[in-house]
XYZ file of C-alpha atoms in Angstrom:
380
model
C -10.674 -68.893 -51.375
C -14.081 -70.182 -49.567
C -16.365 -71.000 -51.241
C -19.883 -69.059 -52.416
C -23.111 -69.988 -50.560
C -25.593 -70.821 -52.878
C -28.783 -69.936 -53.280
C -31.368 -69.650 -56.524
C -32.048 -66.198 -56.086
C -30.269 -62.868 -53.997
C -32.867 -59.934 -53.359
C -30.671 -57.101 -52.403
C -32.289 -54.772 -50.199
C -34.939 -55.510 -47.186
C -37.191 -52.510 -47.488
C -41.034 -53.002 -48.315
C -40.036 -53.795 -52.019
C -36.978 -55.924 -51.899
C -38.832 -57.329 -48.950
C -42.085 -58.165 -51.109
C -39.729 -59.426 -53.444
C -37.839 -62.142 -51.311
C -40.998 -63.844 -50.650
C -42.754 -64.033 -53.426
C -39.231 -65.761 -54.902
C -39.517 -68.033 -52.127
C -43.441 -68.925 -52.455
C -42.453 -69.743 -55.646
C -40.024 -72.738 -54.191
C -36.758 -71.009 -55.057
C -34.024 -71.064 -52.320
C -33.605 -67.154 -51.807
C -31.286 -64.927 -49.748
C -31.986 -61.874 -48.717
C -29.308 -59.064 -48.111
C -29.346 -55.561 -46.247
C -27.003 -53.534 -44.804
C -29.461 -52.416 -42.021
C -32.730 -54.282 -40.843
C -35.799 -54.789 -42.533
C -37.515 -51.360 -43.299
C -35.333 -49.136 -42.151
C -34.169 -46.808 -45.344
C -36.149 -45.350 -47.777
C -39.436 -47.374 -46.734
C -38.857 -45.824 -42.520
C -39.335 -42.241 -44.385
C -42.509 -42.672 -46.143
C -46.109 -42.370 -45.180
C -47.299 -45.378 -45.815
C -50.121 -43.685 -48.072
C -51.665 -47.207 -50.616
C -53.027 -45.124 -53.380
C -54.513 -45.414 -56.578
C -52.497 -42.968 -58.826
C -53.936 -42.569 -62.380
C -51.112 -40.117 -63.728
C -51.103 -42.636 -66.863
C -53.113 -46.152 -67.666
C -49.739 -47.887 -66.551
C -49.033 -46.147 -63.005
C -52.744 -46.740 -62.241
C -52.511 -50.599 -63.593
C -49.598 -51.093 -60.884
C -51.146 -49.485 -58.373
C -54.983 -51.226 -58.541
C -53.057 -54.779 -58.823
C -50.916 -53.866 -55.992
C -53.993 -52.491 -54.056
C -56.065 -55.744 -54.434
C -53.238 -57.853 -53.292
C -52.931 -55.564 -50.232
C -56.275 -56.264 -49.434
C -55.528 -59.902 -49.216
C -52.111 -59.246 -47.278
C -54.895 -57.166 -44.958
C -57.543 -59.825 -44.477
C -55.183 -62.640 -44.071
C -52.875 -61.020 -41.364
C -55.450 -58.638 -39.418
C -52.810 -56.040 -37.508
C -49.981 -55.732 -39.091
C -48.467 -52.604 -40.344
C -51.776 -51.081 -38.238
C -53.650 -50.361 -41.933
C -56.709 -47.815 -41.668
C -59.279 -48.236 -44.497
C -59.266 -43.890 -43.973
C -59.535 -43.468 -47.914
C -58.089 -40.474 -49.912
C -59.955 -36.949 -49.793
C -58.413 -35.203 -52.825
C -58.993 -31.243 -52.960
C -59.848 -28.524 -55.855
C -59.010 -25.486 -54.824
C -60.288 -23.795 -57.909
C -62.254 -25.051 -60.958
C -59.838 -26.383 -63.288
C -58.589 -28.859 -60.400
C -61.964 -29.239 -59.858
C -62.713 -30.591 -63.225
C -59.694 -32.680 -62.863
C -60.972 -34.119 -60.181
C -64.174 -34.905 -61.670
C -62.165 -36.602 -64.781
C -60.052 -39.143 -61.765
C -63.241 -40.001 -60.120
C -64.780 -41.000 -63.673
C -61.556 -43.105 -64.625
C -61.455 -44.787 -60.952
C -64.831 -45.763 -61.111
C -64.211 -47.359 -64.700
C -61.816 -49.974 -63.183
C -64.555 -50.212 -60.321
C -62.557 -48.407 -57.877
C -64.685 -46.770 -55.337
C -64.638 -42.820 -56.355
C -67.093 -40.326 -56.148
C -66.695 -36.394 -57.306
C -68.084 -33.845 -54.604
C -68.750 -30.326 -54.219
C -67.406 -27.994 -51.964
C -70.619 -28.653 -49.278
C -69.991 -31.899 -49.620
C -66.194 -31.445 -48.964
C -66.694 -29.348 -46.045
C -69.190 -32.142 -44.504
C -66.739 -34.859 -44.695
C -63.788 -33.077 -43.269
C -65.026 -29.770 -40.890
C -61.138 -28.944 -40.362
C -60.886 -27.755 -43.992
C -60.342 -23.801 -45.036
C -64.384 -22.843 -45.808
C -64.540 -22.042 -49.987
C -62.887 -25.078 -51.621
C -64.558 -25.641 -54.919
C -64.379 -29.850 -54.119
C -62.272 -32.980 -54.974
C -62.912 -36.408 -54.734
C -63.371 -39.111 -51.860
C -61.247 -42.292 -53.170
C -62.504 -45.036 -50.358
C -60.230 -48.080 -51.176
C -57.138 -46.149 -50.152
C -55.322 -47.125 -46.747
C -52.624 -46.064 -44.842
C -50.025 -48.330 -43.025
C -46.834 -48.716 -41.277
C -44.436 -49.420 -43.474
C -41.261 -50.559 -41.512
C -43.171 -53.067 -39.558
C -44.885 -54.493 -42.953
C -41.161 -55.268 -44.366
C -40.036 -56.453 -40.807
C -43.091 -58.745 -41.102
C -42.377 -60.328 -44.510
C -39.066 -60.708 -43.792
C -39.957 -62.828 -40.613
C -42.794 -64.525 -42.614
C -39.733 -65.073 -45.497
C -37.242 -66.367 -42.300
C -39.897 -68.488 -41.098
C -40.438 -70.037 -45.048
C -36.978 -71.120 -44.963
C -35.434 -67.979 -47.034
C -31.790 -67.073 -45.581
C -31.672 -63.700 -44.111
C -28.105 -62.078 -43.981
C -28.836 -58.914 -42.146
C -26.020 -56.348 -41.229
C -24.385 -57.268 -44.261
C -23.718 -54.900 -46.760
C -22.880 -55.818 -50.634
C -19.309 -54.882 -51.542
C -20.117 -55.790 -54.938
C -21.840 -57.421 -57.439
C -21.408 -59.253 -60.567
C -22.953 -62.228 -62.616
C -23.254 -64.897 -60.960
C -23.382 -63.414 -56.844
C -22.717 -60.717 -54.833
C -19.574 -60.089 -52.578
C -20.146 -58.913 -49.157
C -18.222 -56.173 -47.045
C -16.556 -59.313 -45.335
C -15.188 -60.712 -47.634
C -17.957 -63.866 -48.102
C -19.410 -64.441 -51.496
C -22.909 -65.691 -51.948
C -23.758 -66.928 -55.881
C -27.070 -67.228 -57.624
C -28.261 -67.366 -61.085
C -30.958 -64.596 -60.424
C -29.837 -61.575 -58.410
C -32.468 -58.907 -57.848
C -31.214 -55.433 -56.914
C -33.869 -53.333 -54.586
C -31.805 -51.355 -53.140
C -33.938 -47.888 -53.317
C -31.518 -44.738 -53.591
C -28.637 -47.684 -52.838
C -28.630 -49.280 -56.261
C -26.724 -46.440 -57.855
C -23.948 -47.409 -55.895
C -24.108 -50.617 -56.517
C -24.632 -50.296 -60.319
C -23.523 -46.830 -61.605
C -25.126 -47.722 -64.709
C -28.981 -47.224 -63.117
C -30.914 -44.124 -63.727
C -31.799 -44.168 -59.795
C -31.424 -41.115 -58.957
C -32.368 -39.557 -55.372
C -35.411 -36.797 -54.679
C -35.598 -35.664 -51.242
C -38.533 -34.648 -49.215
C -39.408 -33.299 -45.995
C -42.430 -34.833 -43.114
C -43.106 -33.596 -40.164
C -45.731 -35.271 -37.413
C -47.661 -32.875 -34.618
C -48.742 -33.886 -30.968
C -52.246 -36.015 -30.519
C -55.254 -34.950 -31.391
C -57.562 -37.176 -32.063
C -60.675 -36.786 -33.454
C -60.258 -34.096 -35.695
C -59.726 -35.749 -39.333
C -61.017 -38.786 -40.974
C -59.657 -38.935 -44.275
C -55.913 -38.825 -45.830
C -56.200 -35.009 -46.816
C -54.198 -34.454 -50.445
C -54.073 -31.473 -52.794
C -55.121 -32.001 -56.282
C -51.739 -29.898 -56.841
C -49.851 -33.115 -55.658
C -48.307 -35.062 -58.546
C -48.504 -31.903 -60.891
C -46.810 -29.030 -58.989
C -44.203 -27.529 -61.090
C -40.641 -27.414 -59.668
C -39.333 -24.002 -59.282
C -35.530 -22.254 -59.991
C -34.582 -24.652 -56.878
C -35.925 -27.595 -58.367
C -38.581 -27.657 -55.009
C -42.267 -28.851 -55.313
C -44.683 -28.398 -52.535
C -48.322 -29.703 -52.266
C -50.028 -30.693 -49.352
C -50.388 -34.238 -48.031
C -51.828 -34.874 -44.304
C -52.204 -38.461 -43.098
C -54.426 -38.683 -39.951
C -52.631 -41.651 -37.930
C -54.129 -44.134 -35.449
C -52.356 -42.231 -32.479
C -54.294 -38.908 -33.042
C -51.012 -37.505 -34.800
C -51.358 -35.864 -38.415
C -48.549 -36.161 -40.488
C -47.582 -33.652 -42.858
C -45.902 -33.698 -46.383
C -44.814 -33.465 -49.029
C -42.381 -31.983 -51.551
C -39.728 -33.085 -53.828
C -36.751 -31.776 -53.747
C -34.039 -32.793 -56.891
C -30.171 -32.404 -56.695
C -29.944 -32.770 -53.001
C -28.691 -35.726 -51.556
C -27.781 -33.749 -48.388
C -30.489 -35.264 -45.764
C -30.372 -32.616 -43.555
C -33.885 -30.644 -42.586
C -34.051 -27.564 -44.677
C -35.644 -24.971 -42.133
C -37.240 -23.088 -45.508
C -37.853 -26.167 -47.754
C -39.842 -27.379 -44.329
C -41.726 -24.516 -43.976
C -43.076 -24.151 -47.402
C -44.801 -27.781 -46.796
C -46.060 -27.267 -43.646
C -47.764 -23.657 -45.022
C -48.794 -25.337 -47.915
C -50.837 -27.864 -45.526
C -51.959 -25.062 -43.170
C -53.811 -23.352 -46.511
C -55.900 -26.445 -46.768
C -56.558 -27.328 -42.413
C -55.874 -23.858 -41.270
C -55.949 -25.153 -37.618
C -52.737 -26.954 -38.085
C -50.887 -23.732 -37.258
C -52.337 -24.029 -33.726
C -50.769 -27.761 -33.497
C -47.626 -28.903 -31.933
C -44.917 -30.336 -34.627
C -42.900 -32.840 -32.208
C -40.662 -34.475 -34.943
C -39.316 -33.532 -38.405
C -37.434 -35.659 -41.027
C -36.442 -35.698 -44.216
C -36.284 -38.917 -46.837
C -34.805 -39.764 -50.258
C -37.107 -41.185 -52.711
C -35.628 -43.527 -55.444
C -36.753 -41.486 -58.410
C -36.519 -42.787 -62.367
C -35.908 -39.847 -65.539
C -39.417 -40.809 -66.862
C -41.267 -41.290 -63.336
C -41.819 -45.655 -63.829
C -39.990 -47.839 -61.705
C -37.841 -50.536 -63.188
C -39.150 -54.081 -62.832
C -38.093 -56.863 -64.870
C -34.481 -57.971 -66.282
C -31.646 -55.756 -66.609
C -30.556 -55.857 -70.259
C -26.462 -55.351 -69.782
C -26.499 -57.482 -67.224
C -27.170 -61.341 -67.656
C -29.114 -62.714 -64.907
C -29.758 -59.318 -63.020
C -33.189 -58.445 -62.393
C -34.659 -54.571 -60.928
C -37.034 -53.774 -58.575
C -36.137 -50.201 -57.946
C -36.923 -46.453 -59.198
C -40.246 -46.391 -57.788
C -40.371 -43.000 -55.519
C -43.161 -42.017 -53.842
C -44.979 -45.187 -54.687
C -43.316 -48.167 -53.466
C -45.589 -49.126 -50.497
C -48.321 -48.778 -52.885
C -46.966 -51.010 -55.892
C -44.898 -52.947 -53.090
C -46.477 -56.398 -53.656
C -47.508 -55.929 -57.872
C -44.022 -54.988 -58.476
C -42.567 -58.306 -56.166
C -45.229 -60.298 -58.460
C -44.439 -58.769 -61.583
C -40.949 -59.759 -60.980
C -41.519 -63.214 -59.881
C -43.777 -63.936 -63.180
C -40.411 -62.801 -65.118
C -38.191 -64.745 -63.767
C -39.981 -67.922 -63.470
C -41.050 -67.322 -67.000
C -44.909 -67.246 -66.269
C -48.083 -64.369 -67.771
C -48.500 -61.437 -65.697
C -51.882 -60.070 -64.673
C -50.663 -56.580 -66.310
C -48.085 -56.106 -68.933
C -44.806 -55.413 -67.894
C -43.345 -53.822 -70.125
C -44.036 -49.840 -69.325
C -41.833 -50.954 -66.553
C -39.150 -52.908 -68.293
C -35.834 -51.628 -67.677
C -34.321 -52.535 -71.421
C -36.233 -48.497 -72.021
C -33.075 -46.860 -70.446
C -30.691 -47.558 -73.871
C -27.296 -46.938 -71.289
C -27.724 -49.946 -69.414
C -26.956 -52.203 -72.116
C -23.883 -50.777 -72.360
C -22.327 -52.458 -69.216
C -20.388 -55.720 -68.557
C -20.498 -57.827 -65.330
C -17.162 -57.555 -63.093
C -17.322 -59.414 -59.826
């Protein structure tokens, strides 16, 4: 039998998480590997929209998300370029009154942690963005939100990782895992005393035992036309849509890009892990965007595609130790918001497991809160 390369940490999975992850091991010293099946960025982080948002759902989400935000801004300033960010901020819309209130009420708490909100009216609203259906009540313009491309972020911390001296074994997928290492389709074993799974909608299959579970949605992206929106264009519906009998929720999301394209989202779509585009499930988001920039229906859709967000039972990712599992750590479960909490959740995890304080506590994130996974043993 050959024997196991060694390393002081595995990160399984090269997506903008496990990515994140990888490096912030190695800036830390440790000698890392990093493992995917693909290349860097191209699973669950090639689907998304690359939307960095401030999500205030709870005090937790919105913790991970302003910590991740501020250390975007210094991933921004330091390499000018890459992922080709826009500072185009969030324009969140009320429809009627009561999400106009509850827009007021996300302005107020953003501004608390001195996050650049302000609460409009529906002049106001109609001002900033002229391609919006005349009669909205209002919403609120969030300015510290971006938008980047996420596959060439994780191809670019991956090289930055490479270049740091971490060991990239690309085109290799994990056959299985266990304490101690990971086996890979080939047949090689690599060992570590840490292994960190980030697998996305992967770590299921890796460890049956994870609540990851998968919740598709559907994009689409139009033809060029520049010019006619400024601002990342979301319902006030998003986040808080009800899923109906077929377990769909649809609320409009339109990302102006730096090409002139808009792309168009979202829903989520549970108990469907086929990833074929739904002709109806597709059509409900793009009318649901067309009710907010009515011109859209006069726009040419040139590509469609669906994605499969790693989704948790109580909406948190996991981030820290796994309790059944000695030496096992999570970064996974985060759906819709892993670009966002990309670089908190890679630091949250690199505190844990070099035993040093977090800026935020962990624990809403720990996964020991799922009771099943202690109730695993290691078999590699």
């Amino acid at each position: 039998m050959s024997v196991a390369r060694a390393y002081d940490a595995i990160v399984v999975g090269a997506g903008i998480v496990g990515a994140a992850c990888a490096l912030a091991l190695r800036d830390e010293g440790m000698a890392v590997a990093l493992v995917d099946g693909a290349t860097p960025g191209t699973g669950v982080t090639a689907a998304g929209m690359g939307h960095l948002v401030a999500l205030d759902e709870s005090s937790d989400e919105l913790a991970l998300c302003l910590m991740s935000l501020r250390l975007w801004d210094a991933f921004m300033l330091a390499h000018p370029g890459v992922g080709e960010p826009s500072r185009c901020g969030t324009l969140w819309v009320a429809e009627d009154e009561r999400q106009l209130a509850e827009a007021q009420q996300r302005a107020a708490r953003l501004c608390a942690h001195r996050y650049d909100a302000e609460a409009l009216d529906g002049g106001q609203v109609a001002r900033l963005e002229p391609a919006l259906r005349p009669g909205l009540c209002g919403g609120v313009r969030v300015r510290g939100d971006s938008v980047v491309y996420p596959p060439a972020v994780a191809q670019f911390l991956s090289e930055q990782f490479a270049r740091a001296g971490g060991a990239l074994h690309l085109g290799r997928r994990v056959a299985g895992t266990g304490q101690g290492g990971v086996m890979l389709d080939d047949g090689e074993r690599l060992s570590a005393p840490a292994l960190v799974v980030a697998a996305g909608v992967q770590c299921a299959r890796l460890m049956p035992e994870l609540p990851i579970f998968a919740r598709k949605g559907h994009l689409a992206i139009t033809d060029r036309y520049p010019g006619r929106l400024s601002h990342q264009i979301v319902s006030m519906n998003y986040g808080q849509s009800a899923a109906g009998d077929d377990a769909l929720a649809v609320a409009a999301n339109v990302q102006p890009r730096a090409t002139g394209q808009w792309l168009v989202g979202s829903c989520r779509q549970d108990g469907c892990t086929d990833s074929a585009i739904e002709p109806a499930v597709l059509g409900a988001v793009l009318r649901s965007a067309i009710a907010l920039l009515p011109c859209l229906a006069d726009m040419r859709i040139v590509r469609a595609w669906t994605g499969m967000r790693p989704a948790s039972p109580d909406g948190r990712p996991l981030i820290g130790a796994h309790p059944g599992r000695a030496g096992t750590w999570l970064a996974c479960g985060h759906e819709g918001l892993g670009v966002t909490t990309a670089f908190a959740s890679a630091r949250l995890l690199a505190d844990q497991i070099i035993g040093r304080a977090s800026e935020i506590d962990a624990a809403p994130y720990a996964p020991a809160r799922f009771a099943a996974l202690t109730e695993v043993r290691d078999g590699l």
